Tab-separated table of C-alpha atoms and ligand atoms in Angstrom:
chain	number	residue	atom	x	y	z
A	19	MET	CA	4.659	26.417	-7.377
A	20	ALA	CA	6.241	24.767	-4.406
A	21	ILE	CA	4.870	24.748	-1.648
A	22	SER	CA	6.520	26.238	1.540
A	23	ILE	CA	5.245	24.113	4.719
A	24	LYS	CA	6.574	25.667	8.147
A	25	ILE	CA	7.599	22.803	10.571
A	26	SER	CA	7.697	23.316	14.260
A	27	LYS	CA	10.115	19.946	15.321
A	28	THR	CA	8.647	18.818	18.850
A	29	THR	CA	11.242	19.057	21.564
A	30	GLN	CA	10.168	15.561	23.524
A	31	SER	CA	10.087	12.824	21.107
A	32	ARG	CA	8.312	10.194	22.415
A	33	ILE	CA	9.022	7.431	20.110
A	34	HIS	CA	10.963	5.263	23.166
A	35	LEU	CA	7.508	5.301	24.982
A	36	CYS	CA	6.080	3.003	21.942
A	37	ASP	CA	5.949	-0.975	22.434
A	38	PHE	CA	6.134	-1.720	18.504
A	39	GLU	CA	5.456	-5.443	18.941
A	40	ASN	CA	2.208	-4.640	20.860
A	41	ILE	CA	0.392	-1.189	19.657
A	42	GLU	CA	-3.279	-0.647	20.759
A	43	PHE	CA	-4.773	0.367	17.255
A	44	GLY	CA	-6.349	3.924	17.179
A	45	LYS	CA	-4.446	4.383	20.200
A	46	ILE	CA	-1.154	5.663	19.468
A	47	PHE	CA	0.341	8.770	18.263
A	48	SER	CA	3.004	10.174	16.006
A	49	ASP	CA	5.094	13.149	17.167
A	50	HIS	CA	4.207	15.183	14.506
A	51	MET	CA	0.361	16.803	12.790
A	52	PHE	CA	-0.174	18.633	9.408
A	53	ARG	CA	-2.325	21.585	9.834
A	54	VAL	CA	-3.949	23.816	7.443
A	55	ASP	CA	-6.799	26.512	8.312
A	56	TYR	CA	-9.356	27.439	5.345
A	57	THR	CA	-10.103	31.323	5.921
A	58	ASP	CA	-10.877	33.972	3.502
A	59	GLY	CA	-11.758	31.536	0.860
A	60	LYS	CA	-7.878	30.192	0.810
A	61	TRP	CA	-5.803	27.868	2.433
A	62	GLN	CA	-3.357	29.311	4.443
A	63	ASN	CA	-0.634	28.776	6.539
A	64	PRO	CA	0.219	24.717	5.902
A	65	GLU	CA	2.331	23.786	9.297
A	66	ILE	CA	3.933	20.540	11.369
A	67	ILE	CA	3.311	20.670	14.970
A	68	PRO	CA	4.034	18.342	17.324
A	69	TYR	CA	0.796	16.490	18.158
A	70	GLY	CA	-1.712	17.343	20.544
A	71	PRO	CA	-5.123	18.654	21.929
A	72	ILE	CA	-6.338	21.152	19.288
A	73	SER	CA	-8.330	24.280	20.484
A	74	ILE	CA	-11.912	25.072	19.683
A	75	ALA	CA	-15.533	27.014	20.537
A	76	PRO	CA	-18.399	25.463	22.039
A	77	SER	CA	-20.087	26.351	19.167
A	78	LEU	CA	-17.828	24.735	16.370
A	79	SER	CA	-19.631	23.663	13.435
A	80	ALA	CA	-18.245	20.818	12.831
A	81	ILE	CA	-19.661	19.740	16.436
A	82	HIS	CA	-23.255	20.730	16.037
A	83	TYR	CA	-24.078	20.257	11.833
A	84	GLY	CA	-21.911	17.458	10.880
A	85	GLN	CA	-19.361	18.963	8.414
A	86	SER	CA	-16.913	16.385	8.953
A	87	ILE	CA	-14.412	14.617	6.539
A	88	PHE	CA	-12.134	11.966	6.771
A	89	GLU	CA	-9.768	9.437	5.034
A	90	GLY	CA	-7.510	6.957	5.780
A	91	MET	CA	-4.481	5.251	4.420
A	92	LYS	CA	-0.841	3.463	5.620
A	93	ALA	CA	2.727	4.317	5.544
A	94	PHE	CA	4.718	1.044	4.844
A	95	LYS	CA	8.858	0.544	4.523
A	96	ASN	CA	10.658	-1.534	2.528
A	97	ASP	CA	13.187	-3.669	2.508
A	98	ALA	CA	16.209	-0.903	2.752
A	99	GLY	CA	14.153	1.451	5.102
A	100	GLY	CA	12.425	4.047	2.960
A	101	ALA	CA	8.960	4.395	3.572
A	102	LEU	CA	5.749	4.199	0.789
A	103	LEU	CA	2.990	5.032	0.882
A	104	PHE	CA	-0.085	2.968	-1.375
A	105	ARG	CA	-2.250	5.099	-3.783
A	106	PRO	CA	-1.423	8.760	-1.733
A	107	ARG	CA	-2.903	10.315	-4.162
A	108	ASP	CA	-6.212	8.559	-4.712
A	109	ASN	CA	-7.552	9.269	-1.295
A	110	ALA	CA	-7.120	12.880	-1.345
A	111	ARG	CA	-9.137	13.252	-4.575
A	112	ARG	CA	-11.741	10.987	-2.402
A	113	LEU	CA	-11.766	13.273	0.019
A	114	ASN	CA	-12.536	16.115	-2.112
A	115	VAL	CA	-14.987	14.353	-3.522
A	116	SER	CA	-16.584	13.542	0.373
A	117	ALA	CA	-15.933	17.719	0.856
A	118	ARG	CA	-18.364	18.503	-2.120
A	119	ARG	CA	-21.073	16.615	-1.328
A	120	MET	CA	-20.707	17.645	2.851
A	121	GLY	CA	-20.969	21.736	0.868
A	122	MET	CA	-16.963	22.011	2.129
A	123	PRO	CA	-14.011	23.319	-0.188
A	124	GLU	CA	-11.745	21.401	-1.727
A	125	ILE	CA	-7.992	20.888	-0.718
A	126	PRO	CA	-5.868	21.362	-3.784
A	127	GLU	CA	-3.859	17.698	-4.244
A	128	GLU	CA	-0.686	18.926	-4.847
A	129	LEU	CA	-0.907	21.371	-0.380
A	130	TYR	CA	-2.382	17.657	0.417
A	131	MET	CA	0.564	15.611	-1.104
A	132	ALA	CA	3.069	17.900	0.194
A	133	GLY	CA	1.716	17.949	3.809
A	134	LEU	CA	1.815	14.355	3.948
A	135	THR	CA	4.618	13.333	2.155
A	136	GLN	CA	6.295	16.091	4.891
A	137	LEU	CA	4.670	14.654	7.768
A	138	VAL	CA	5.438	11.141	6.670
A	139	GLN	CA	8.926	11.778	6.275
A	140	LEU	CA	9.357	13.986	9.547
A	141	ASP	CA	8.118	10.871	11.234
A	142	LYS	CA	9.495	8.054	9.420
A	143	ASP	CA	11.275	6.048	12.609
A	144	TRP	CA	7.355	5.948	13.294
A	145	ILE	CA	6.626	3.301	10.869
A	146	PRO	CA	6.611	0.020	12.381
A	147	THR	CA	8.603	-2.811	10.569
A	148	LYS	CA	6.828	-5.695	11.755
A	149	GLU	CA	5.356	-7.855	9.363
A	150	GLY	CA	2.092	-6.896	8.991
A	151	SER	CA	2.077	-3.497	10.996
A	152	ALA	CA	1.945	-0.504	8.668
A	153	LEU	CA	1.875	3.667	10.049
A	154	TYR	CA	-2.099	4.338	9.592
A	155	LEU	CA	-2.372	8.461	8.248
A	156	ARG	CA	-5.840	10.399	9.367
A	157	PRO	CA	-5.837	12.882	7.189
A	158	PHE	CA	-9.634	14.628	7.733
A	159	MET	CA	-11.259	18.330	7.534
A	160	PHE	CA	-13.977	20.066	9.325
A	161	ALA	CA	-15.984	23.165	10.067
A	162	THR	CA	-14.460	25.488	12.554
A	163	ASP	CA	-16.919	28.381	12.089
A	164	ASP	CA	-17.355	29.947	15.582
A	165	PHE	CA	-21.550	29.911	15.122
A	166	VAL	CA	-24.295	28.599	15.365
A	167	GLY	CA	-26.916	28.686	12.501
A	168	VAL	CA	-27.372	25.675	9.579
A	169	ARG	CA	-25.314	27.190	6.882
A	170	PRO	CA	-22.412	26.170	5.271
A	171	SER	CA	-19.198	26.734	7.648
A	172	VAL	CA	-16.684	29.477	5.936
A	173	ASN	CA	-13.854	28.272	7.924
A	174	TYR	CA	-12.254	26.026	7.544
A	175	SER	CA	-9.662	23.229	8.858
A	176	PHE	CA	-7.499	20.346	7.224
A	177	MET	CA	-5.140	17.974	9.372
A	178	ILE	CA	-3.264	14.857	8.837
A	179	PHE	CA	-1.793	12.415	11.919
A	180	CYS	CA	-0.540	8.860	12.350
A	181	CYS	CA	-0.627	6.096	14.632
A	182	PRO	CA	1.421	2.778	14.111
A	183	VAL	CA	-0.969	-0.300	13.762
A	184	ASN	CA	0.405	-3.424	14.362
A	185	SER	CA	-0.450	-6.889	11.863
A	186	TYR	CA	-4.563	-6.896	11.698
A	187	TYR	CA	-5.000	-10.508	11.110
A	188	PRO	CA	-8.336	-10.182	12.225
A	189	LYS	CA	-10.414	-13.492	12.572
A	190	PRO	CA	-12.879	-14.593	9.986
A	191	ILE	CA	-15.723	-12.183	11.239
A	192	LYS	CA	-19.713	-12.888	11.522
A	193	VAL	CA	-22.110	-10.831	10.277
A	194	LYS	CA	-25.355	-10.084	9.490
A	195	ILE	CA	-27.290	-8.606	6.664
A	196	GLU	CA	-29.457	-6.031	8.635
A	197	GLU	CA	-32.988	-5.259	7.365
A	198	LYS	CA	-34.135	-2.668	10.147
A	199	TYR	CA	-31.780	0.030	9.889
A	200	VAL	CA	-30.660	1.970	6.628
A	201	ARG	CA	-27.284	3.683	6.417
A	202	ALA	CA	-27.783	4.914	3.369
A	203	SER	CA	-29.952	5.826	0.073
A	204	SER	CA	-30.137	7.137	-3.012
A	205	GLY	CA	-29.299	10.746	-2.554
A	206	MET	CA	-27.427	10.202	0.072
A	207	ALA	CA	-24.290	10.970	1.415
A	208	GLY	CA	-22.863	6.658	1.066
A	209	PHE	CA	-20.221	7.369	-1.189
A	210	ALA	CA	-18.579	10.414	1.569
A	211	LYS	CA	-17.193	9.445	4.276
A	212	ALA	CA	-18.567	11.811	6.351
A	213	ALA	CA	-18.939	11.322	10.151
A	214	GLY	CA	-22.491	11.136	10.003
A	215	ASN	CA	-22.864	7.855	8.020
A	216	TYR	CA	-20.650	6.261	11.200
A	217	GLY	CA	-22.239	7.708	13.716
A	218	ILE	CA	-25.825	6.247	12.507
A	219	SER	CA	-23.864	3.044	11.841
A	220	MET	CA	-23.041	3.120	16.106
A	221	LEU	CA	-26.333	2.247	17.176
A	222	PRO	CA	-26.876	-0.506	14.871
A	223	SER	CA	-24.248	-2.204	14.966
A	224	TYR	CA	-24.098	-2.356	18.500
A	225	GLU	CA	-27.099	-4.178	18.537
A	226	ALA	CA	-25.671	-6.642	16.056
A	227	LYS	CA	-22.668	-7.211	18.693
A	228	LYS	CA	-25.546	-8.314	20.935
A	229	GLU	CA	-26.833	-10.943	18.371
A	230	GLY	CA	-23.044	-12.325	18.092
A	231	TYR	CA	-22.187	-11.441	14.837
A	232	ASP	CA	-19.231	-8.608	14.665
A	233	GLN	CA	-20.652	-6.571	11.875
A	234	ILE	CA	-23.892	-5.412	9.717
A	235	ILE	CA	-23.750	-6.053	6.276
A	236	TRP	CA	-26.116	-3.899	4.937
A	237	THR	CA	-28.582	-3.149	2.670
A	238	ASP	CA	-30.644	-1.028	0.131
A	239	GLY	CA	-33.155	1.048	1.934
A	240	ASN	CA	-35.522	0.752	-0.429
A	241	SER	CA	-36.421	-3.223	-0.452
A	242	HIS	CA	-33.257	-4.398	1.543
A	243	GLU	CA	-33.287	-7.355	-1.066
A	244	TYR	CA	-29.864	-6.105	-2.514
A	245	VAL	CA	-26.961	-5.928	0.076
A	246	GLU	CA	-24.259	-2.581	-0.243
A	247	GLU	CA	-20.953	-2.550	2.131
A	248	SER	CA	-20.252	-4.131	5.535
A	249	GLY	CA	-19.220	-1.293	8.147
A	250	THR	CA	-15.771	-0.011	6.496
A	251	THR	CA	-15.432	-2.604	3.604
A	252	ASN	CA	-16.812	-2.978	0.482
A	253	LEU	CA	-18.346	-6.936	0.319
A	254	PHE	CA	-16.538	-9.124	-2.461
A	255	PHE	CA	-18.679	-12.704	-2.988
A	256	VAL	CA	-17.076	-15.501	-5.097
A	257	VAL	CA	-18.876	-18.406	-6.110
A	258	ASN	CA	-16.944	-21.730	-7.218
A	259	ASP	CA	-13.577	-19.958	-7.048
A	260	GLN	CA	-13.787	-18.737	-10.307
A	261	LEU	CA	-17.431	-15.977	-10.687
A	262	VAL	CA	-15.722	-12.846	-8.151
A	263	LEU	CA	-18.928	-10.001	-7.528
A	264	THR	CA	-19.108	-6.674	-5.675
A	265	PRO	CA	-21.438	-4.473	-5.379
A	266	LYS	CA	-21.121	-1.419	-8.358
A	267	LEU	CA	-20.698	1.471	-6.847
A	268	ASP	CA	-24.030	3.544	-7.163
A	269	GLY	CA	-23.711	6.054	-4.851
A	270	ASN	CA	-24.555	4.280	-1.434
A	271	ILE	CA	-21.596	3.007	-1.278
A	272	LEU	CA	-17.734	3.833	-0.718
A	273	ALA	CA	-15.104	3.814	-3.515
A	274	GLY	CA	-12.483	1.897	-1.923
A	275	ILE	CA	-9.200	2.048	-3.124
A	276	THR	CA	-8.815	-1.532	-1.800
A	277	ARG	CA	-12.160	-2.747	-3.716
A	278	ASP	CA	-10.302	-0.707	-7.133
A	279	THR	CA	-7.113	-2.329	-6.035
A	280	CYS	CA	-8.864	-6.013	-6.170
A	281	ILE	CA	-10.779	-5.907	-8.579
A	282	GLN	CA	-7.800	-5.312	-11.272
A	283	LEU	CA	-5.391	-7.251	-9.472
A	284	LEU	CA	-8.310	-10.083	-10.252
A	285	LYS	CA	-9.250	-9.188	-13.476
A	286	GLU	CA	-5.414	-9.135	-14.056
A	287	LYS	CA	-5.373	-12.519	-12.826
A	288	GLY	CA	-7.513	-14.039	-15.350
A	289	TYR	CA	-10.775	-14.207	-12.835
A	290	GLN	CA	-14.567	-12.876	-14.092
A	291	VAL	CA	-14.891	-10.020	-12.266
A	292	GLU	CA	-18.674	-8.243	-12.376
A	293	GLU	CA	-19.858	-5.440	-10.639
A	294	ARG	CA	-23.385	-5.016	-10.687
A	295	LYS	CA	-26.738	-5.552	-7.930
A	296	ILE	CA	-26.442	-8.428	-5.716
A	297	GLY	CA	-29.380	-9.872	-4.424
A	298	VAL	CA	-29.992	-10.885	-0.782
A	299	GLN	CA	-31.838	-13.918	-1.834
A	300	GLU	CA	-28.711	-14.977	-4.590
A	301	ILE	CA	-26.200	-15.016	-1.924
A	302	ILE	CA	-28.217	-17.456	1.115
A	303	ASP	CA	-29.358	-20.028	-2.143
A	304	TRP	CA	-25.287	-19.429	-2.855
A	305	CYS	CA	-24.279	-20.513	0.421
A	306	LYS	CA	-27.481	-23.330	0.645
A	307	ALA	CA	-25.812	-25.076	-2.393
A	308	GLY	CA	-22.530	-24.611	-1.427
A	309	GLU	CA	-21.357	-22.294	-3.803
A	310	LEU	CA	-20.119	-19.251	-1.731
A	311	THR	CA	-16.669	-20.344	-1.771
A	312	ASP	CA	-14.706	-17.198	-0.080
A	313	CYS	CA	-16.545	-13.412	0.997
A	314	PHE	CA	-14.524	-11.028	2.412
A	315	GLY	CA	-14.969	-7.197	2.801
A	316	THR	CA	-12.317	-4.923	1.581
A	317	GLY	CA	-10.281	-1.582	3.515
A	318	THR	CA	-7.279	-0.003	4.201
A	319	ALA	CA	-7.098	-1.098	8.159
A	320	ALA	CA	-7.284	-5.125	7.597
A	321	ILE	CA	-7.075	-5.162	3.521
A	322	ILE	CA	-8.925	-8.234	3.367
A	323	ALA	CA	-11.688	-8.731	6.477
A	324	LYS	CA	-12.541	-12.821	5.332
A	325	ILE	CA	-16.740	-13.488	6.083
A	326	ALA	CA	-17.110	-16.615	7.860
A	327	ALA	CA	-20.684	-16.509	8.360
A	328	ILE	CA	-23.900	-14.705	7.237
A	329	GLY	CA	-26.781	-14.407	9.443
A	330	TYR	CA	-29.632	-13.777	7.735
A	331	GLN	CA	-33.522	-14.031	9.131
A	332	GLY	CA	-32.058	-16.064	12.336
A	333	ASN	CA	-29.805	-18.628	10.512
A	334	ASP	CA	-26.553	-18.547	9.888
A	335	TYR	CA	-24.640	-19.844	6.955
A	336	GLU	CA	-21.365	-20.912	7.564
A	337	LEU	CA	-18.519	-19.981	4.936
A	338	PRO	CA	-15.535	-22.597	3.896
A	339	GLU	CA	-12.573	-22.334	6.294
A	340	ALA	CA	-9.597	-19.375	5.853
A	341	GLU	CA	-7.239	-21.459	4.784
A	342	GLN	CA	-9.089	-22.269	1.668
A	343	ARG	CA	-9.655	-19.336	0.172
A	344	VAL	CA	-7.658	-18.940	-2.497
A	345	VAL	CA	-8.910	-15.455	-3.560
A	346	SER	CA	-8.449	-13.884	-0.540
A	347	ASN	CA	-5.518	-15.512	0.442
A	348	TYR	CA	-4.233	-14.619	-3.241
A	349	LEU	CA	-5.452	-10.812	-2.711
A	350	TYR	CA	-3.755	-10.409	0.593
A	351	ASN	CA	-0.837	-11.747	-0.191
A	352	THR	CA	-0.575	-9.413	-3.084
A	353	ILE	CA	-1.872	-6.450	-1.977
A	354	TYR	CA	0.578	-6.532	1.204
A	355	GLY	CA	3.797	-6.970	-1.272
A	356	ILE	CA	3.059	-4.463	-3.650
A	357	GLN	CA	2.126	-2.027	-0.535
A	358	THR	CA	6.230	-3.335	1.356
A	359	GLY	CA	7.944	-3.235	-1.925
A	360	LYS	CA	7.944	-6.470	-1.797
A	361	ILE	CA	6.205	-7.586	-5.362
A	362	LYS	CA	6.668	-4.960	-8.180
A	363	GLU	CA	4.050	-3.930	-10.368
A	364	SER	CA	2.840	-1.658	-13.064
A	365	HIS	CA	0.507	0.073	-12.096
A	366	ASP	CA	2.633	2.737	-9.882
A	367	TRP	CA	0.156	2.523	-7.066
A	368	SER	CA	3.575	2.448	-4.420
A	369	MET	CA	5.058	5.505	-4.089
A	370	PRO	CA	8.545	5.863	-2.582
A	371	LEU	CA	9.550	8.749	-0.549
B	428	PLP	C1	-13.176	3.155	4.442
B	428	PLP	C2	-14.737	2.904	4.214
B	428	PLP	C3	-14.395	1.778	2.829
B	428	PLP	C4	-13.256	1.143	2.847
B	428	PLP	O1	-11.893	2.045	1.572
B	428	PLP	P1	-10.850	1.975	0.952
B	428	PLP	O2	-9.845	3.049	0.600
B	428	PLP	O3	-10.852	0.533	1.077
B	428	PLP	O4	-9.925	2.264	2.291
B	428	PLP	C5	-15.455	1.040	2.488
B	428	PLP	N1	-16.068	1.028	2.893
B	428	PLP	C6	-16.624	2.011	3.984
B	428	PLP	C7	-17.978	2.847	4.550
B	428	PLP	C8	-15.538	2.963	4.522
B	428	PLP	O5	-15.655	4.264	5.213
């Protein structure tokens, strides 16, 4: 059944106000947004409307009790000017994994895809073309009951908006292995992209910044002996440019789509890739022996965020220069090439609109 979405176009595009050469991440929004509401047990009245404020009740249950989840993905343009999405169905499925954990209704994948593709098609001119830039897409769902009481909401909204973003080549970052705070533990919701998981990370990352670190590496809640992930990225460790290790999906970390892409590409390239528990002590030993030749976080925003130094119990362990990072440079160039249609691949990861 074809999904029909009511489209109300803006009468005043703001695109001429956007300086595509200098876009501040997350501050500029395209002309339109998608919205669909869940009432009476069904998703109803999908529509695309001009981007703008929405009206909510002070008692909105998402604000008080945190039933709020999100996704993040990007649209790119190929050389012919066509829009390309990267693994969009994987994002739709992951949103539903988060929804189940948070006691929220799932959204049918076809409805998600219809909203997403029609929105990106309509705001296609907002996809920047400069090297490294993209249109960041933010799907999210939140509880909308006008009711104060701890129980799953009955009503929800699902929305998508778009932000043009410039190339995001961050300089390699300095990270600290966190031993005081915990992001997620067994039985919690670490695998969900749920708003509360980010709320609880603000103070720990603020404290790490005060100590001179850009980001923290979370460790397990039981012993702080095993690493989990860092900020909104999954972690990879490369030993002697041969063995690639990443923490296994144990329910505490997010199943990153970039993570999965990296694992597949590296295996195809002949690397030995292991998904397993990785001990803090192992990492420190590799650092001391000069065997940690590459280390990076993976996520939609940066694709690959190189780690320059790892801080642990007051010592900083420096890693090789960015140019020498064989694995991270290969992954960044390959993934960005696939996303922009310059590199052909057989996985059907890149979806033309
Ligand atoms: C979004 C996110 C990631 C990366 O996921 P991608 O699908 O690669 O963007 C990793 N960790 C956390 C905590 C995240 O929120």
